[in-house]
Amino acid sequence: GESVGLHLPTLSVQEGDNSIINCAYSNSASDYFIWYKQESGKGPQFIIDIRSNMDKRQGQRVTVLLNKTVKHLSLQIAATQPGDSAVYFCAEKNSGYALNFGKGTSLLVTP
Amino acid sequence: GAGVSQSPRYKVAKRGQDVALRCDPISGHVSLFWYQQALGQGPEFLTYFQNEAQLDKSGLPSDRFFAERPEGSVSTLKIQRTQQEDSAVYLCASSPHAGGGETQYFGPGTRLLVL
Protein backbone atom coordinates (compact mmCIF):
# COMPACT_ATOMS: atom_id res chain seq x y z
CA GLY A 1 0.00 0.00 0.00
CA GLU A 2 1.01 3.64 -0.13
CA SER A 3 3.23 4.76 2.69
CA VAL A 4 5.30 7.50 4.17
CA GLY A 5 8.95 6.75 4.82
CA LEU A 6 12.16 8.39 5.95
CA HIS A 7 15.53 8.23 4.19
CA LEU A 8 17.77 8.21 7.28
CA PRO A 9 17.00 6.42 10.52
CA THR A 10 19.62 8.35 12.56
CA LEU A 11 21.25 11.73 12.25
CA SER A 12 24.04 13.11 14.41
CA VAL A 13 24.88 16.82 14.28
CA GLN A 14 26.98 19.19 16.30
CA GLU A 15 25.38 21.86 18.39
CA GLY A 16 24.96 25.02 16.36
CA ASP A 17 24.89 23.27 13.00
CA ASN A 18 21.82 23.10 10.81
CA SER A 19 19.94 19.81 10.58
CA ILE A 20 18.00 18.44 7.65
CA ILE A 21 15.63 15.53 8.05
CA ASN A 22 14.12 14.03 4.93
CA CYS A 23 10.93 12.16 4.24
CA ALA A 24 9.52 10.51 1.13
CA TYR A 25 5.85 9.91 0.61
CA SER A 26 4.12 7.90 -2.07
CA ASN A 27 0.47 8.93 -1.85
CA SER A 28 0.01 11.64 -4.45
CA ALA A 29 -3.44 12.37 -2.99
CA SER A 30 -1.95 13.59 0.29
CA ASP A 31 -2.76 17.25 0.80
CA TYR A 32 -1.46 17.99 4.25
CA PHE A 33 1.83 17.19 5.91
CA ILE A 34 3.06 17.58 9.47
CA TRP A 35 6.33 17.19 11.29
CA TYR A 36 6.24 15.91 14.85
CA LYS A 37 8.97 15.70 17.47
CA GLN A 38 8.87 12.89 20.00
CA GLU A 39 11.07 12.84 23.06
CA SER A 40 11.60 9.68 25.05
CA GLY A 41 8.56 8.78 27.11
CA LYS A 42 6.40 11.51 25.62
CA GLY A 43 3.80 11.78 22.92
CA PRO A 44 4.50 13.39 19.54
CA GLN A 45 4.67 17.17 19.67
CA PHE A 46 3.57 19.29 16.71
CA ILE A 47 6.42 21.25 15.08
CA ILE A 48 5.20 22.59 11.76
CA ASP A 49 2.79 21.75 8.99
CA ILE A 50 2.38 22.50 5.30
CA ARG A 51 -0.41 22.12 2.79
CA SER A 52 0.08 20.73 -0.67
CA ASN A 53 -0.52 24.12 -2.30
CA MET A 54 2.66 25.42 -0.70
CA ASP A 55 6.29 24.47 -1.20
CA LYS A 56 7.86 26.14 1.81
CA ARG A 57 6.81 27.21 5.25
CA GLN A 58 8.89 28.71 8.02
CA GLY A 59 8.51 28.66 11.76
CA GLN A 60 10.79 29.52 14.61
CA ARG A 61 14.15 27.95 13.68
CA VAL A 62 12.36 25.39 11.51
CA THR A 63 11.51 25.29 7.83
CA VAL A 64 9.54 22.66 5.98
CA LEU A 65 10.03 22.17 2.26
CA LEU A 66 7.63 20.23 0.08
CA ASN A 67 8.53 18.96 -3.38
CA LYS A 68 5.42 17.43 -4.86
CA THR A 69 7.15 16.50 -8.09
CA VAL A 70 9.35 13.95 -6.36
CA LYS A 71 7.06 13.48 -3.34
CA HIS A 72 9.64 14.64 -0.88
CA LEU A 73 9.35 16.52 2.37
CA SER A 74 12.15 17.91 4.50
CA LEU A 75 12.51 19.56 7.87
CA GLN A 76 15.32 22.00 8.38
CA ILE A 77 16.32 23.00 11.90
CA ALA A 78 18.58 26.02 12.19
CA ALA A 79 21.27 26.29 14.87
CA THR A 80 20.47 22.89 16.33
CA GLN A 81 20.42 22.75 20.11
CA PRO A 82 20.77 19.82 22.54
CA GLY A 83 17.06 20.17 23.30
CA ASP A 84 16.34 19.29 19.69
CA SER A 85 17.54 15.73 20.28
CA ALA A 86 14.52 13.52 19.70
CA VAL A 87 12.84 11.33 17.11
CA TYR A 88 11.24 13.26 14.28
CA PHE A 89 8.27 11.93 12.33
CA CYS A 90 6.69 13.18 9.18
CA ALA A 91 3.02 12.44 8.76
CA GLU A 92 0.65 12.90 5.89
CA LYS A 93 -3.08 13.14 5.53
CA ASN A 94 -5.27 12.57 2.53
CA SER A 95 -9.02 12.23 2.47
CA GLY A 96 -9.28 9.99 5.49
CA TYR A 97 -9.40 10.88 9.16
CA ALA A 98 -6.04 9.56 10.26
CA LEU A 99 -2.51 10.79 10.02
CA ASN A 100 -0.18 8.33 8.34
CA PHE A 101 3.21 8.40 10.04
CA GLY A 102 6.61 7.38 8.78
CA LYS A 103 9.08 5.39 10.85
CA GLY A 104 10.98 8.36 12.25
CA THR A 105 14.50 9.75 12.30
CA SER A 106 16.48 9.95 15.51
CA LEU A 107 18.32 13.26 15.80
CA LEU A 108 21.27 13.39 18.19
CA VAL A 109 22.82 16.76 18.92
CA THR A 110 26.35 16.59 20.29
CA PRO A 111 28.06 19.46 22.14
CA GLY B 1 -3.45 24.92 29.83
CA ALA B 2 -4.14 21.23 30.29
CA GLY B 3 -3.17 18.99 27.44
CA VAL B 4 -4.28 15.49 26.60
CA SER B 5 -3.85 13.17 29.54
CA GLN B 6 -3.76 9.40 29.59
CA SER B 7 -3.90 6.84 32.34
CA PRO B 8 -2.36 4.66 33.43
CA ARG B 9 1.04 5.68 32.07
CA TYR B 10 2.31 2.12 32.40
CA LYS B 11 0.42 -1.13 32.48
CA VAL B 12 1.75 -4.65 32.85
CA ALA B 13 -0.74 -7.38 32.06
CA LYS B 14 -0.56 -11.13 31.98
CA ARG B 15 -1.48 -12.70 28.69
CA GLY B 16 -5.21 -13.24 28.59
CA GLN B 17 -6.08 -10.35 30.89
CA ASP B 18 -8.39 -7.52 29.86
CA VAL B 19 -7.08 -3.95 30.07
CA ALA B 20 -8.71 -0.54 29.85
CA LEU B 21 -6.80 2.57 28.85
CA ARG B 22 -8.21 6.02 29.47
CA CYS B 23 -7.84 9.24 27.52
CA ASP B 24 -8.88 12.71 28.66
CA PRO B 25 -8.75 14.98 25.60
CA ILE B 26 -8.34 18.72 25.64
CA SER B 27 -11.62 20.23 26.81
CA GLY B 28 -13.94 21.04 23.94
CA HIS B 29 -12.05 19.07 21.33
CA VAL B 30 -14.42 17.43 18.92
CA SER B 31 -12.09 14.84 17.44
CA LEU B 32 -10.35 12.05 19.31
CA PHE B 33 -7.94 9.50 17.92
CA TRP B 34 -6.25 6.38 19.20
CA TYR B 35 -2.91 5.25 17.78
CA GLN B 36 -0.68 2.28 18.51
CA GLN B 37 3.08 2.79 18.49
CA ALA B 38 5.36 -0.22 18.44
CA LEU B 39 8.94 0.17 19.60
CA GLY B 40 11.01 2.07 17.05
CA GLN B 41 8.03 2.71 14.80
CA GLY B 42 5.75 5.59 14.03
CA PRO B 43 2.23 5.70 15.47
CA GLU B 44 -0.37 3.70 13.58
CA PHE B 45 -4.01 4.72 13.48
CA LEU B 46 -6.52 2.63 15.38
CA THR B 47 -9.78 4.53 15.55
CA TYR B 48 -11.39 7.97 15.34
CA PHE B 49 -14.28 9.62 17.19
CA GLN B 50 -16.12 12.77 16.30
CA ASN B 51 -17.84 13.68 19.54
CA GLU B 52 -19.42 10.39 20.69
CA ALA B 53 -19.63 8.86 17.23
CA GLN B 54 -16.99 6.37 16.22
CA LEU B 55 -16.58 7.23 12.56
CA ASP B 56 -13.61 5.08 11.72
CA LYS B 57 -12.39 1.92 13.41
CA SER B 58 -10.57 0.50 10.44
CA GLY B 59 -7.24 0.41 12.27
CA LEU B 60 -8.31 -1.79 15.15
CA PRO B 61 -6.25 -4.96 14.70
CA SER B 62 -8.82 -7.44 15.92
CA ASP B 63 -12.21 -7.76 17.56
CA ARG B 64 -10.39 -7.91 20.90
CA PHE B 65 -9.94 -4.14 20.62
CA PHE B 66 -12.86 -1.92 21.50
CA ALA B 67 -13.06 1.84 22.00
CA GLU B 68 -15.79 4.10 23.27
CA ARG B 69 -16.44 7.75 23.96
CA PRO B 70 -19.98 7.73 25.34
CA GLU B 71 -20.32 11.39 26.27
CA GLY B 72 -18.07 12.86 23.64
CA SER B 73 -15.23 13.67 26.00
CA VAL B 74 -13.30 10.94 27.84
CA SER B 75 -12.50 7.85 25.81
CA THR B 76 -11.55 4.33 26.81
CA LEU B 77 -9.66 1.81 24.73
CA LYS B 78 -10.28 -1.73 25.91
CA ILE B 79 -8.24 -4.73 24.91
CA GLN B 80 -9.68 -8.12 25.76
CA ARG B 81 -7.64 -11.29 26.25
CA THR B 82 -4.36 -9.45 25.77
CA GLN B 83 -1.63 -11.07 23.71
CA GLN B 84 2.10 -10.40 23.69
CA GLU B 85 1.84 -8.71 20.32
CA ASP B 86 -0.40 -6.08 21.93
CA SER B 87 2.63 -4.73 23.80
CA ALA B 88 3.09 -1.17 22.56
CA VAL B 89 2.52 2.45 23.48
CA TYR B 90 -1.07 3.51 23.00
CA LEU B 91 -1.38 7.17 22.13
CA CYS B 92 -4.46 9.31 22.28
CA ALA B 93 -4.76 12.57 20.34
CA SER B 94 -7.44 15.21 20.11
CA SER B 95 -8.22 18.01 17.73
CA PRO B 96 -10.63 20.94 17.81
CA HIS B 97 -11.54 20.29 14.18
CA ALA B 98 -14.34 18.02 13.09
CA GLY B 99 -13.49 15.58 10.36
CA GLY B 100 -10.25 14.49 11.93
CA GLY B 101 -6.70 15.00 10.79
CA GLU B 102 -4.97 18.36 10.69
CA THR B 103 -3.34 19.45 13.93
CA GLN B 104 -3.64 16.69 16.49
CA TYR B 105 -2.46 17.11 20.05
CA PHE B 106 -1.05 13.95 21.54
CA GLY B 107 -1.06 12.67 25.08
CA PRO B 108 1.98 11.02 26.68
CA GLY B 109 0.72 7.54 25.92
CA THR B 110 0.15 4.39 27.92
CA ARG B 111 2.95 1.87 27.69
CA LEU B 112 1.42 -1.61 27.75
CA LEU B 113 3.55 -4.66 28.37
CA VAL B 114 1.90 -8.05 28.05
CA LEU B 115 3.82 -10.89 29.66
mmCIF file with all atom_site columns, N, CA and C in Angstrom, chain B residues 7-8 14 18 23 27 30 33 39-40 44 55 58-59 72-73 77 83 95 110 115:
data_model
loop_
_atom_site.group_PDB
_atom_site.id
_atom_site.type_symbol
_atom_site.label_atom_id
_atom_site.label_alt_id
_atom_site.label_comp_id
_atom_site.label_asym_id
_atom_site.label_entity_id
_atom_site.label_seq_id
_atom_site.pdbx_PDB_ins_code
_atom_site.Cartn_x
_atom_site.Cartn_y
_atom_site.Cartn_z
_atom_site.occupancy
_atom_site.B_iso_or_equiv
_atom_site.pdbx_formal_charge
_atom_site.auth_seq_id
_atom_site.auth_comp_id
_atom_site.auth_asym_id
_atom_site.auth_atom_id
_atom_site.pdbx_PDB_model_num
ATOM 1  N N  . SER B 1 7   ? -4.196  7.650   31.171 1.00 0.00 ? 7   SER B N  1
ATOM 2  C CA . SER B 1 7   ? -3.902  6.840   32.345 1.00 0.00 ? 7   SER B CA 1
ATOM 3  C C  . SER B 1 7   ? -4.316  5.394   32.101 1.00 0.00 ? 7   SER B C  1
ATOM 4  N N  . PRO B 1 8   ? -3.610  4.445   32.705 1.00 0.00 ? 8   PRO B N  1
ATOM 5  C CA . PRO B 1 8   ? -2.359  4.659   33.431 1.00 0.00 ? 8   PRO B CA 1
ATOM 6  C C  . PRO B 1 8   ? -1.225  4.980   32.458 1.00 0.00 ? 8   PRO B C  1
ATOM 7  N N  . LYS B 1 14  ? -0.850  -9.747  32.333 1.00 0.00 ? 14  LYS B N  1
ATOM 8  C CA . LYS B 1 14  ? -0.557  -11.127 31.985 1.00 0.00 ? 14  LYS B CA 1
ATOM 9  C C  . LYS B 1 14  ? -1.361  -11.473 30.739 1.00 0.00 ? 14  LYS B C  1
ATOM 10 N N  . ASP B 1 18  ? -7.779  -8.673  30.522 1.00 0.00 ? 18  ASP B N  1
ATOM 11 C CA . ASP B 1 18  ? -8.391  -7.521  29.861 1.00 0.00 ? 18  ASP B CA 1
ATOM 12 C C  . ASP B 1 18  ? -7.785  -6.248  30.446 1.00 0.00 ? 18  ASP B C  1
ATOM 13 N N  . CYS B 1 23  ? -8.336  8.012   28.137 1.00 0.00 ? 23  CYS B N  1
ATOM 14 C CA . CYS B 1 23  ? -7.839  9.243   27.517 1.00 0.00 ? 23  CYS B CA 1
ATOM 15 C C  . CYS B 1 23  ? -8.754  10.400  27.889 1.00 0.00 ? 23  CYS B C  1
ATOM 16 N N  . SER B 1 27  ? -10.213 19.861  26.652 1.00 0.00 ? 27  SER B N  1
ATOM 17 C CA . SER B 1 27  ? -11.617 20.233  26.811 1.00 0.00 ? 27  SER B CA 1
ATOM 18 C C  . SER B 1 27  ? -12.157 20.923  25.559 1.00 0.00 ? 27  SER B C  1
ATOM 19 N N  . VAL B 1 30  ? -13.393 18.247  19.562 1.00 0.00 ? 30  VAL B N  1
ATOM 20 C CA . VAL B 1 30  ? -14.420 17.435  18.916 1.00 0.00 ? 30  VAL B CA 1
ATOM 21 C C  . VAL B 1 30  ? -13.865 16.066  18.526 1.00 0.00 ? 30  VAL B C  1
ATOM 22 N N  . PHE B 1 33  ? -8.578  10.588  18.642 1.00 0.00 ? 33  PHE B N  1
ATOM 23 C CA . PHE B 1 33  ? -7.942  9.496   17.916 1.00 0.00 ? 33  PHE B CA 1
ATOM 24 C C  . PHE B 1 33  ? -7.216  8.582   18.900 1.00 0.00 ? 33  PHE B C  1
ATOM 25 N N  . LEU B 1 39  ? 7.598   -0.314  19.309 1.00 0.00 ? 39  LEU B N  1
ATOM 26 C CA . LEU B 1 39  ? 8.943   0.172   19.604 1.00 0.00 ? 39  LEU B CA 1
ATOM 27 C C  . LEU B 1 39  ? 9.704   0.471   18.314 1.00 0.00 ? 39  LEU B C  1
ATOM 28 N N  . GLY B 1 40  ? 10.222  1.693   18.216 1.00 0.00 ? 40  GLY B N  1
ATOM 29 C CA . GLY B 1 40  ? 11.011  2.070   17.050 1.00 0.00 ? 40  GLY B CA 1
ATOM 30 C C  . GLY B 1 40  ? 10.206  2.380   15.805 1.00 0.00 ? 40  GLY B C  1
ATOM 31 N N  . GLU B 1 44  ? 0.551   4.219   14.587 1.00 0.00 ? 44  GLU B N  1
ATOM 32 C CA . GLU B 1 44  ? -0.375  3.697   13.585 1.00 0.00 ? 44  GLU B CA 1
ATOM 33 C C  . GLU B 1 44  ? -1.805  3.898   14.069 1.00 0.00 ? 44  GLU B C  1
ATOM 34 N N  . LEU B 1 55  ? -16.434 7.148   14.004 1.00 0.00 ? 55  LEU B N  1
ATOM 35 C CA . LEU B 1 55  ? -16.583 7.233   12.561 1.00 0.00 ? 55  LEU B CA 1
ATOM 36 C C  . LEU B 1 55  ? -15.632 6.337   11.785 1.00 0.00 ? 55  LEU B C  1
ATOM 37 N N  . SER B 1 58  ? -11.227 1.382   11.395 1.00 0.00 ? 58  SER B N  1
ATOM 38 C CA . SER B 1 58  ? -10.566 0.502   10.436 1.00 0.00 ? 58  SER B CA 1
ATOM 39 C C  . SER B 1 58  ? -9.189  0.047   10.888 1.00 0.00 ? 58  SER B C  1
ATOM 40 N N  . GLY B 1 59  ? -8.572  0.767   11.819 1.00 0.00 ? 59  GLY B N  1
ATOM 41 C CA . GLY B 1 59  ? -7.236  0.413   12.271 1.00 0.00 ? 59  GLY B CA 1
ATOM 42 C C  . GLY B 1 59  ? -7.186  -0.555  13.433 1.00 0.00 ? 59  GLY B C  1
ATOM 43 N N  . GLY B 1 72  ? -18.781 11.944  24.522 1.00 0.00 ? 72  GLY B N  1
ATOM 44 C CA . GLY B 1 72  ? -18.074 12.862  23.637 1.00 0.00 ? 72  GLY B CA 1
ATOM 45 C C  . GLY B 1 72  ? -16.895 13.570  24.262 1.00 0.00 ? 72  GLY B C  1
ATOM 46 N N  . SER B 1 73  ? -16.430 13.071  25.412 1.00 0.00 ? 73  SER B N  1
ATOM 47 C CA . SER B 1 73  ? -15.231 13.671  26.001 1.00 0.00 ? 73  SER B CA 1
ATOM 48 C C  . SER B 1 73  ? -14.214 12.571  26.284 1.00 0.00 ? 73  SER B C  1
ATOM 49 N N  . LEU B 1 77  ? -10.054 2.866   25.655 1.00 0.00 ? 77  LEU B N  1
ATOM 50 C CA . LEU B 1 77  ? -9.665  1.807   24.730 1.00 0.00 ? 77  LEU B CA 1
ATOM 51 C C  . LEU B 1 77  ? -9.533  0.531   25.547 1.00 0.00 ? 77  LEU B C  1
ATOM 52 N N  . GLN B 1 83  ? -2.668  -10.211 24.255 1.00 0.00 ? 83  GLN B N  1
ATOM 53 C CA . GLN B 1 83  ? -1.627  -11.068 23.706 1.00 0.00 ? 83  GLN B CA 1
ATOM 54 C C  . GLN B 1 83  ? -0.306  -10.308 23.733 1.00 0.00 ? 83  GLN B C  1
ATOM 55 N N  . SER B 1 95  ? -8.279  16.873  18.629 1.00 0.00 ? 95  SER B N  1
ATOM 56 C CA . SER B 1 95  ? -8.220  18.011  17.726 1.00 0.00 ? 95  SER B CA 1
ATOM 57 C C  . SER B 1 95  ? -9.511  18.820  17.844 1.00 0.00 ? 95  SER B C  1
ATOM 58 N N  . THR B 1 110 ? 0.121   5.463   26.917 1.00 0.00 ? 110 THR B N  1
ATOM 59 C CA . THR B 1 110 ? 0.147   4.395   27.918 1.00 0.00 ? 110 THR B CA 1
ATOM 60 C C  . THR B 1 110 ? 1.029   3.291   27.358 1.00 0.00 ? 110 THR B C  1
ATOM 61 N N  . LEU B 1 115 ? 2.860   -9.827  29.374 1.00 0.00 ? 115 LEU B N  1
ATOM 62 C CA . LEU B 1 115 ? 3.821   -10.891 29.663 1.00 0.00 ? 115 LEU B CA 1
ATOM 63 C C  . LEU B 1 115 ? 3.237   -12.274 29.390 1.00 0.00 ? 115 LEU B C  1
#
